[in-house]
């Protein structure tokens, strides 16, 4: 069937009609006619062609079988890589996750899109932005002047916060993470290569409660600090923030964890 289908595609690409005669000739030219059991089998195929009435159902069956075939092929690759032991286990684990993830991604990959469709979508978004009362169109940082410049963090953006040591980069990023998760209920993942989970949490608690971090580290909190600290702990506990402080984490591990 694969051979027959390839020949049908070849005929189509040559802008030739596809019927029993042209297909037989194409197969014969390529010395493949006997391999597909000759003209008799082609005739039987034509006579057993299902009607176009159920075409959507047939397409769905083909798509499902394709997914299963890809899953089997990638699973076989994973098994082979495991037995060969040519690479580090962590690298193999990342490759295995990528292969499985790839199967699901194939179903949502897009091809070329006519600009007419893109213009329509873009115009609708522009209209939506025009009718909005607020000027923030992405995820707000909590800093009004910063948001006025960026209009918020937009999907698919890659943003780098750079600066010399002890300039407040971590404090700035943590403040944004807190605001996005607590005020806007936006899920936030934090990979910390320098500070431990407990240190990050203490910083967030102090920031949210607006208490002196130095006093907290010394265990010298004032009586008035406990109420705001307790309320801050409650807000942070219900926020969708996820922290990973794995030391020496690699890009492969970050990719794998973010993928999950």
PDB file of C-alpha atoms in Angstrom:
ATOM      1  CA  UNK A   1       0.000   0.000   0.000  1.00  0.00           C
ATOM      2  CA  UNK A   2       2.895   2.366   0.703  1.00  0.00           C
ATOM      3  CA  UNK A   3       4.336   1.651  -2.741  1.00  0.00           C
ATOM      4  CA  UNK A   4       0.967   2.256  -4.411  1.00  0.00           C
ATOM      5  CA  UNK A   5       0.403   5.462  -2.474  1.00  0.00           C
ATOM      6  CA  UNK A   6       3.874   6.793  -3.374  1.00  0.00           C
ATOM      7  CA  UNK A   7       3.133   6.187  -7.045  1.00  0.00           C
ATOM      8  CA  UNK A   8      -0.214   7.991  -6.710  1.00  0.00           C
ATOM      9  CA  UNK A   9       1.636  10.951  -5.171  1.00  0.00           C
ATOM     10  CA  UNK A  10       4.187  10.897  -7.996  1.00  0.00           C
ATOM     11  CA  UNK A  11       1.382  11.013 -10.567  1.00  0.00           C
ATOM     12  CA  UNK A  12      -0.259  13.878  -8.712  1.00  0.00           C
ATOM     13  CA  UNK A  13       3.012  15.842  -8.572  1.00  0.00           C
ATOM     14  CA  UNK A  14       3.411  15.327 -12.324  1.00  0.00           C
ATOM     15  CA  UNK A  15      -0.126  16.756 -12.771  1.00  0.00           C
ATOM     16  CA  UNK A  16      -1.276  13.493 -14.329  1.00  0.00           C
ATOM     17  CA  UNK A  17      -4.660  11.914 -13.741  1.00  0.00           C
ATOM     18  CA  UNK A  18      -4.823   8.985 -11.335  1.00  0.00           C
ATOM     19  CA  UNK A  19      -6.774   5.943 -12.471  1.00  0.00           C
ATOM     20  CA  UNK A  20      -6.195   2.225 -12.960  1.00  0.00           C
ATOM     21  CA  UNK A  21      -4.438   2.687 -16.318  1.00  0.00           C
ATOM     22  CA  UNK A  22      -2.039   5.492 -15.291  1.00  0.00           C
ATOM     23  CA  UNK A  23      -1.265   3.865 -11.945  1.00  0.00           C
ATOM     24  CA  UNK A  24      -0.551   0.511 -13.601  1.00  0.00           C
ATOM     25  CA  UNK A  25       1.749   2.227 -16.093  1.00  0.00           C
ATOM     26  CA  UNK A  26       3.582   4.123 -13.329  1.00  0.00           C
ATOM     27  CA  UNK A  27       4.131   0.960 -11.287  1.00  0.00           C
ATOM     28  CA  UNK A  28       5.239  -0.956 -14.363  1.00  0.00           C
ATOM     29  CA  UNK A  29       7.704   1.796 -15.328  1.00  0.00           C
ATOM     30  CA  UNK A  30       9.279   1.537 -11.880  1.00  0.00           C
ATOM     31  CA  UNK A  31       9.288  -2.295 -11.985  1.00  0.00           C
ATOM     32  CA  UNK A  32       6.989  -2.383  -8.964  1.00  0.00           C
ATOM     33  CA  UNK A  33       3.833  -3.849 -10.504  1.00  0.00           C
ATOM     34  CA  UNK A  34       4.592  -7.440  -9.544  1.00  0.00           C
ATOM     35  CA  UNK A  35       5.635  -6.344  -6.062  1.00  0.00           C
ATOM     36  CA  UNK A  36       2.086  -5.076  -5.423  1.00  0.00           C
ATOM     37  CA  UNK A  37       0.570  -8.311  -6.808  1.00  0.00           C
ATOM     38  CA  UNK A  38      -0.238  -6.945 -10.249  1.00  0.00           C
ATOM     39  CA  UNK A  39      -3.285  -5.399 -11.918  1.00  0.00           C
ATOM     40  CA  UNK A  40      -5.657  -7.863 -10.244  1.00  0.00           C
ATOM     41  CA  UNK A  41      -4.854  -6.494  -6.789  1.00  0.00           C
ATOM     42  CA  UNK A  42      -5.201  -2.899  -8.003  1.00  0.00           C
ATOM     43  CA  UNK A  43      -8.635  -3.728  -9.419  1.00  0.00           C
ATOM     44  CA  UNK A  44      -9.712  -5.311  -6.133  1.00  0.00           C
ATOM     45  CA  UNK A  45      -8.535  -2.218  -4.276  1.00  0.00           C
ATOM     46  CA  UNK A  46     -10.593   0.066  -6.511  1.00  0.00           C
ATOM     47  CA  UNK A  47     -13.688  -2.094  -6.032  1.00  0.00           C
ATOM     48  CA  UNK A  48     -13.290  -2.036  -2.261  1.00  0.00           C
ATOM     49  CA  UNK A  49     -12.789   1.721  -1.915  1.00  0.00           C
ATOM     50  CA  UNK A  50     -15.103   3.088   0.821  1.00  0.00           C
ATOM     51  CA  UNK A  51     -17.488   5.930   0.053  1.00  0.00           C
ATOM     52  CA  UNK A  52     -16.566   9.546   0.673  1.00  0.00           C
ATOM     53  CA  UNK A  53     -19.528   9.940   3.039  1.00  0.00           C
ATOM     54  CA  UNK A  54     -17.455   8.709   6.001  1.00  0.00           C
ATOM     55  CA  UNK A  55     -14.207  10.393   4.956  1.00  0.00           C
ATOM     56  CA  UNK A  56     -13.757  12.300   8.253  1.00  0.00           C
ATOM     57  CA  UNK A  57     -14.096   9.093  10.259  1.00  0.00           C
ATOM     58  CA  UNK A  58     -11.530   7.342   8.024  1.00  0.00           C
ATOM     59  CA  UNK A  59      -9.118  10.265   8.415  1.00  0.00           C
ATOM     60  CA  UNK A  60      -9.448  10.012  12.194  1.00  0.00           C
ATOM     61  CA  UNK A  61      -8.605   6.283  12.067  1.00  0.00           C
ATOM     62  CA  UNK A  62      -5.504   6.983   9.951  1.00  0.00           C
ATOM     63  CA  UNK A  63      -4.381   9.753  12.314  1.00  0.00           C
ATOM     64  CA  UNK A  64      -4.774   7.490  15.362  1.00  0.00           C
ATOM     65  CA  UNK A  65      -2.858   4.644  13.690  1.00  0.00           C
ATOM     66  CA  UNK A  66      -0.135   7.119  12.705  1.00  0.00           C
ATOM     67  CA  UNK A  67       0.197   8.262  16.330  1.00  0.00           C
ATOM     68  CA  UNK A  68       0.459   4.650  17.505  1.00  0.00           C
ATOM     69  CA  UNK A  69       3.054   3.844  14.832  1.00  0.00           C
ATOM     70  CA  UNK A  70       5.152   6.889  15.787  1.00  0.00           C
ATOM     71  CA  UNK A  71       4.844   5.949  19.453  1.00  0.00           C
ATOM     72  CA  UNK A  72       6.016   2.391  18.718  1.00  0.00           C
ATOM     73  CA  UNK A  73       8.933   3.657  16.586  1.00  0.00           C
ATOM     74  CA  UNK A  74      10.084   6.135  19.232  1.00  0.00           C
ATOM     75  CA  UNK A  75       9.662   3.578  22.021  1.00  0.00           C
ATOM     76  CA  UNK A  76      11.864   1.187  20.015  1.00  0.00           C
ATOM     77  CA  UNK A  77      14.511   3.930  19.696  1.00  0.00           C
ATOM     78  CA  UNK A  78      14.390   4.503  23.468  1.00  0.00           C
ATOM     79  CA  UNK A  79      14.843   0.772  24.148  1.00  0.00           C
ATOM     80  CA  UNK A  80      17.811   0.638  21.739  1.00  0.00           C
ATOM     81  CA  UNK A  81      19.467   3.675  23.347  1.00  0.00           C
ATOM     82  CA  UNK A  82      18.999   2.098  26.778  1.00  0.00           C
ATOM     83  CA  UNK A  83      20.671  -1.172  25.772  1.00  0.00           C
ATOM     84  CA  UNK A  84      23.528   0.527  23.892  1.00  0.00           C
ATOM     85  CA  UNK A  85      24.520   2.665  26.927  1.00  0.00           C
ATOM     86  CA  UNK A  86      26.530   5.024  24.719  1.00  0.00           C
ATOM     87  CA  UNK A  87      25.564   8.171  26.622  1.00  0.00           C
ATOM     88  CA  UNK A  88      25.050   9.382  30.166  1.00  0.00           C
ATOM     89  CA  UNK A  89      21.766   8.235  31.737  1.00  0.00           C
ATOM     90  CA  UNK A  90      20.544  11.819  32.231  1.00  0.00           C
ATOM     91  CA  UNK A  91      21.153  12.632  28.565  1.00  0.00           C
ATOM     92  CA  UNK A  92      19.283   9.472  27.542  1.00  0.00           C
ATOM     93  CA  UNK A  93      16.404  10.368  29.853  1.00  0.00           C
ATOM     94  CA  UNK A  94      16.101  13.801  28.244  1.00  0.00           C
ATOM     95  CA  UNK A  95      16.198  12.265  24.756  1.00  0.00           C
ATOM     96  CA  UNK A  96      13.531   9.727  25.755  1.00  0.00           C
ATOM     97  CA  UNK A  97      11.265  12.478  27.092  1.00  0.00           C
ATOM     98  CA  UNK A  98      11.840  14.482  23.905  1.00  0.00           C
ATOM     99  CA  UNK A  99      10.925  11.521  21.684  1.00  0.00           C
ATOM    100  CA  UNK A 100       7.677  10.877  23.565  1.00  0.00           C
ATOM    101  CA  UNK A 101       6.860  14.596  23.645  1.00  0.00           C
ATOM    102  CA  UNK A 102       7.563  14.768  19.910  1.00  0.00           C
ATOM    103  CA  UNK A 103       4.737  12.311  19.174  1.00  0.00           C
ATOM    104  CA  UNK A 104       2.132  14.591  20.744  1.00  0.00           C
ATOM    105  CA  UNK A 105       3.677  17.702  19.182  1.00  0.00           C
ATOM    106  CA  UNK A 106       3.373  16.279  15.669  1.00  0.00           C
ATOM    107  CA  UNK A 107      -0.390  16.526  15.955  1.00  0.00           C
ATOM    108  CA  UNK A 108      -0.338  20.264  16.668  1.00  0.00           C
ATOM    109  CA  UNK A 109       2.458  21.390  14.367  1.00  0.00           C
ATOM    110  CA  UNK A 110       1.397  24.015  11.910  1.00  0.00           C
ATOM    111  CA  UNK A 111       2.391  24.385   8.296  1.00  0.00           C
ATOM    112  CA  UNK A 112       2.278  27.488   6.115  1.00  0.00           C
ATOM    113  CA  UNK A 113      -0.622  29.797   6.930  1.00  0.00           C
ATOM    114  CA  UNK A 114      -2.045  32.200   4.313  1.00  0.00           C
ATOM    115  CA  UNK A 115      -1.372  35.819   5.268  1.00  0.00           C
ATOM    116  CA  UNK A 116      -5.097  36.489   4.830  1.00  0.00           C
ATOM    117  CA  UNK A 117      -5.779  34.381   7.952  1.00  0.00           C
ATOM    118  CA  UNK A 118      -2.948  36.064   9.865  1.00  0.00           C
ATOM    119  CA  UNK A 119      -4.247  39.531   8.966  1.00  0.00           C
ATOM    120  CA  UNK A 120      -7.737  38.605  10.174  1.00  0.00           C
ATOM    121  CA  UNK A 121      -6.424  37.269  13.501  1.00  0.00           C
ATOM    122  CA  UNK A 122      -4.121  40.257  13.997  1.00  0.00           C
ATOM    123  CA  UNK A 123      -6.896  42.730  13.197  1.00  0.00           C
ATOM    124  CA  UNK A 124      -9.199  41.086  15.746  1.00  0.00           C
ATOM    125  CA  UNK A 125      -6.456  41.298  18.395  1.00  0.00           C
ATOM    126  CA  UNK A 126      -5.884  44.978  17.577  1.00  0.00           C
ATOM    127  CA  UNK A 127      -9.609  45.646  17.970  1.00  0.00           C
ATOM    128  CA  UNK A 128      -9.627  43.767  21.273  1.00  0.00           C
ATOM    129  CA  UNK A 129      -6.676  45.835  22.529  1.00  0.00           C
ATOM    130  CA  UNK A 130      -8.402  49.045  21.429  1.00  0.00           C
ATOM    131  CA  UNK A 131     -11.538  48.259  23.432  1.00  0.00           C
ATOM    132  CA  UNK A 132      -9.626  47.321  26.578  1.00  0.00           C
ATOM    133  CA  UNK A 133      -9.615  49.830  29.397  1.00  0.00           C
ATOM    134  CA  UNK A 134      -6.208  48.805  30.780  1.00  0.00           C
ATOM    135  CA  UNK A 135      -2.982  49.269  28.829  1.00  0.00           C
ATOM    136  CA  UNK A 136      -1.371  46.032  30.089  1.00  0.00           C
ATOM    137  CA  UNK A 137      -1.907  43.356  27.442  1.00  0.00           C
ATOM    138  CA  UNK A 138       0.429  40.714  28.889  1.00  0.00           C
ATOM    139  CA  UNK A 139       1.348  39.533  32.386  1.00  0.00           C
ATOM    140  CA  UNK A 140       1.900  42.543  34.629  1.00  0.00           C
ATOM    141  CA  UNK A 141       5.169  42.881  36.553  1.00  0.00           C
ATOM    142  CA  UNK A 142       3.633  44.962  39.331  1.00  0.00           C
ATOM    143  CA  UNK A 143       5.851  47.928  38.394  1.00  0.00           C
ATOM    144  CA  UNK A 144       3.649  50.511  36.655  1.00  0.00           C
ATOM    145  CA  UNK A 145       6.390  52.421  34.827  1.00  0.00           C
ATOM    146  CA  UNK A 146       8.020  49.179  33.683  1.00  0.00           C
ATOM    147  CA  UNK A 147       4.652  47.836  32.465  1.00  0.00           C
ATOM    148  CA  UNK A 148       4.017  51.078  30.600  1.00  0.00           C
ATOM    149  CA  UNK A 149       7.158  50.423  28.556  1.00  0.00           C
ATOM    150  CA  UNK A 150       6.668  46.676  28.014  1.00  0.00           C
ATOM    151  CA  UNK A 151       2.820  46.435  28.163  1.00  0.00           C
ATOM    152  CA  UNK A 152       3.446  43.324  30.256  1.00  0.00           C
ATOM    153  CA  UNK A 153       5.232  40.045  29.549  1.00  0.00           C
ATOM    154  CA  UNK A 154       3.927  38.592  26.286  1.00  0.00           C
ATOM    155  CA  UNK A 155       3.670  34.910  25.264  1.00  0.00           C
ATOM    156  CA  UNK A 156       6.839  33.380  23.703  1.00  0.00           C
ATOM    157  CA  UNK A 157       9.077  36.278  24.825  1.00  0.00           C
ATOM    158  CA  UNK A 158      12.581  35.532  26.135  1.00  0.00           C
ATOM    159  CA  UNK A 159      13.640  38.198  28.632  1.00  0.00           C
ATOM    160  CA  UNK A 160      17.074  38.575  30.229  1.00  0.00           C
ATOM    161  CA  UNK A 161      17.542  40.643  33.403  1.00  0.00           C
ATOM    162  CA  UNK A 162      21.211  41.686  33.441  1.00  0.00           C
ATOM    163  CA  UNK A 163      23.327  43.715  35.846  1.00  0.00           C
ATOM    164  CA  UNK A 164      26.421  43.743  38.027  1.00  0.00           C
ATOM    165  CA  UNK A 165      26.479  41.711  41.285  1.00  0.00           C
ATOM    166  CA  UNK A 166      24.350  42.964  44.200  1.00  0.00           C
ATOM    167  CA  UNK A 167      22.287  45.263  41.997  1.00  0.00           C
ATOM    168  CA  UNK A 168      18.967  43.670  42.972  1.00  0.00           C
ATOM    169  CA  UNK A 169      18.387  41.323  40.022  1.00  0.00           C
ATOM    170  CA  UNK A 170      17.098  38.470  42.194  1.00  0.00           C
ATOM    171  CA  UNK A 171      14.921  40.791  44.285  1.00  0.00           C
ATOM    172  CA  UNK A 172      13.456  42.301  41.099  1.00  0.00           C
ATOM    173  CA  UNK A 173      12.702  38.903  39.538  1.00  0.00           C
ATOM    174  CA  UNK A 174      11.243  37.496  42.753  1.00  0.00           C
ATOM    175  CA  UNK A 175       9.025  40.550  43.117  1.00  0.00           C
ATOM    176  CA  UNK A 176       7.690  40.016  39.590  1.00  0.00           C
ATOM    177  CA  UNK A 177       7.156  36.300  40.258  1.00  0.00           C
ATOM    178  CA  UNK A 178       5.239  37.058  43.467  1.00  0.00           C
ATOM    179  CA  UNK A 179       3.016  39.675  41.855  1.00  0.00           C
ATOM    180  CA  UNK A 180       2.259  37.533  38.793  1.00  0.00           C
ATOM    181  CA  UNK A 181       1.352  34.473  40.859  1.00  0.00           C
ATOM    182  CA  UNK A 182      -0.428  36.080  43.829  1.00  0.00           C
ATOM    183  CA  UNK A 183      -2.210  38.996  42.144  1.00  0.00           C
ATOM    184  CA  UNK A 184      -2.758  37.512  38.670  1.00  0.00           C
ATOM    185  CA  UNK A 185      -2.812  33.762  39.499  1.00  0.00           C
ATOM    186  CA  UNK A 186      -0.180  33.122  36.808  1.00  0.00           C
ATOM    187  CA  UNK A 187       1.831  29.885  37.286  1.00  0.00           C
ATOM    188  CA  UNK A 188       5.532  30.630  37.857  1.00  0.00           C
ATOM    189  CA  UNK A 189       8.486  28.202  37.802  1.00  0.00           C
ATOM    190  CA  UNK A 190      11.707  29.281  39.517  1.00  0.00           C
ATOM    191  CA  UNK A 191      15.025  27.490  38.942  1.00  0.00           C
ATOM    192  CA  UNK A 192      17.542  28.757  41.501  1.00  0.00           C
ATOM    193  CA  UNK A 193      21.230  27.973  40.921  1.00  0.00           C
ATOM    194  CA  UNK A 194      22.502  30.170  43.766  1.00  0.00           C
ATOM    195  CA  UNK A 195      19.990  30.394  46.603  1.00  0.00           C
ATOM    196  CA  UNK A 196      18.293  27.487  48.369  1.00  0.00           C
ATOM    197  CA  UNK A 197      14.535  26.998  48.469  1.00  0.00           C
ATOM    198  CA  UNK A 198      14.350  28.147  52.090  1.00  0.00           C
ATOM    199  CA  UNK A 199      16.330  31.321  51.344  1.00  0.00           C
ATOM    200  CA  UNK A 200      14.050  32.176  48.433  1.00  0.00           C
ATOM    201  CA  UNK A 201      10.933  31.550  50.510  1.00  0.00           C
ATOM    202  CA  UNK A 202      12.254  33.747  53.326  1.00  0.00           C
ATOM    203  CA  UNK A 203      12.930  36.540  50.832  1.00  0.00           C
ATOM    204  CA  UNK A 204       9.446  36.234  49.400  1.00  0.00           C
ATOM    205  CA  UNK A 205       7.863  36.202  52.859  1.00  0.00           C
ATOM    206  CA  UNK A 206       9.750  39.355  53.889  1.00  0.00           C
ATOM    207  CA  UNK A 207       8.876  41.083  50.633  1.00  0.00           C
ATOM    208  CA  UNK A 208       5.204  40.125  50.811  1.00  0.00           C
ATOM    209  CA  UNK A 209       4.886  40.981  54.520  1.00  0.00           C
ATOM    210  CA  UNK A 210       7.065  44.106  54.162  1.00  0.00           C
ATOM    211  CA  UNK A 211       9.239  43.242  57.143  1.00  0.00           C
ATOM    212  CA  UNK A 212      13.000  43.556  57.668  1.00  0.00           C
ATOM    213  CA  UNK A 213      14.760  40.466  56.254  1.00  0.00           C
ATOM    214  CA  UNK A 214      17.791  41.087  58.470  1.00  0.00           C
ATOM    215  CA  UNK A 215      15.653  40.893  61.614  1.00  0.00           C
ATOM    216  CA  UNK A 216      14.006  37.693  60.357  1.00  0.00           C
ATOM    217  CA  UNK A 217      17.398  36.024  59.781  1.00  0.00           C
ATOM    218  CA  UNK A 218      18.534  37.027  63.276  1.00  0.00           C
ATOM    219  CA  UNK A 219      15.288  35.808  64.838  1.00  0.00           C
ATOM    220  CA  UNK A 220      14.551  39.292  66.146  1.00  0.00           C
ATOM    221  CA  UNK A 221      11.096  39.945  64.741  1.00  0.00           C
ATOM    222  CA  UNK A 222       8.982  42.537  66.510  1.00  0.00           C
ATOM    223  CA  UNK A 223       5.557  41.581  67.851  1.00  0.00           C
ATOM    224  CA  UNK A 224       3.894  43.701  65.166  1.00  0.00           C
ATOM    225  CA  UNK A 225       5.668  41.701  62.404  1.00  0.00           C
ATOM    226  CA  UNK A 226       3.925  38.403  63.121  1.00  0.00           C
ATOM    227  CA  UNK A 227       0.466  39.303  61.828  1.00  0.00           C
ATOM    228  CA  UNK A 228       1.635  40.501  58.367  1.00  0.00           C
ATOM    229  CA  UNK A 229       4.075  37.563  58.197  1.00  0.00           C
ATOM    230  CA  UNK A 230       1.256  35.087  58.844  1.00  0.00           C
ATOM    231  CA  UNK A 231      -0.964  36.713  56.200  1.00  0.00           C
ATOM    232  CA  UNK A 232       1.915  36.732  53.699  1.00  0.00           C
ATOM    233  CA  UNK A 233       2.538  33.027  54.356  1.00  0.00           C
ATOM    234  CA  UNK A 234      -1.120  32.285  53.595  1.00  0.00           C
ATOM    235  CA  UNK A 235      -1.052  34.201  50.304  1.00  0.00           C
ATOM    236  CA  UNK A 236       2.197  32.580  49.185  1.00  0.00           C
ATOM    237  CA  UNK A 237       1.002  29.097  50.170  1.00  0.00           C
ATOM    238  CA  UNK A 238      -1.970  29.377  47.811  1.00  0.00           C
ATOM    239  CA  UNK A 239       0.032  30.947  44.954  1.00  0.00           C
ATOM    240  CA  UNK A 240       0.963  28.782  41.906  1.00  0.00           C
ATOM    241  CA  UNK A 241       4.732  29.100  42.460  1.00  0.00           C
ATOM    242  CA  UNK A 242       7.056  26.125  41.885  1.00  0.00           C
ATOM    243  CA  UNK A 243      10.683  26.254  43.073  1.00  0.00           C
ATOM    244  CA  UNK A 244      13.608  24.008  42.098  1.00  0.00           C
ATOM    245  CA  UNK A 245      17.006  24.583  43.731  1.00  0.00           C
ATOM    246  CA  UNK A 246      18.878  21.609  42.249  1.00  0.00           C
ATOM    247  CA  UNK A 247      22.576  22.480  42.459  1.00  0.00           C
ATOM    248  CA  UNK A 248      24.462  22.396  39.175  1.00  0.00           C
ATOM    249  CA  UNK A 249      21.277  21.778  37.191  1.00  0.00           C
ATOM    250  CA  UNK A 250      21.924  21.474  33.455  1.00  0.00           C
ATOM    251  CA  UNK A 251      20.004  22.972  30.560  1.00  0.00           C
ATOM    252  CA  UNK A 252      18.829  19.452  29.696  1.00  0.00           C
ATOM    253  CA  UNK A 253      17.301  19.031  33.163  1.00  0.00           C
ATOM    254  CA  UNK A 254      15.654  22.454  33.031  1.00  0.00           C
ATOM    255  CA  UNK A 255      14.151  21.585  29.647  1.00  0.00           C
ATOM    256  CA  UNK A 256      12.880  18.242  30.912  1.00  0.00           C
ATOM    257  CA  UNK A 257      11.334  19.710  34.079  1.00  0.00           C
ATOM    258  CA  UNK A 258       9.775  22.646  32.232  1.00  0.00           C
ATOM    259  CA  UNK A 259       8.352  20.209  29.683  1.00  0.00           C
ATOM    260  CA  UNK A 260       6.549  18.340  32.471  1.00  0.00           C
TER     261      UNK A 260
END
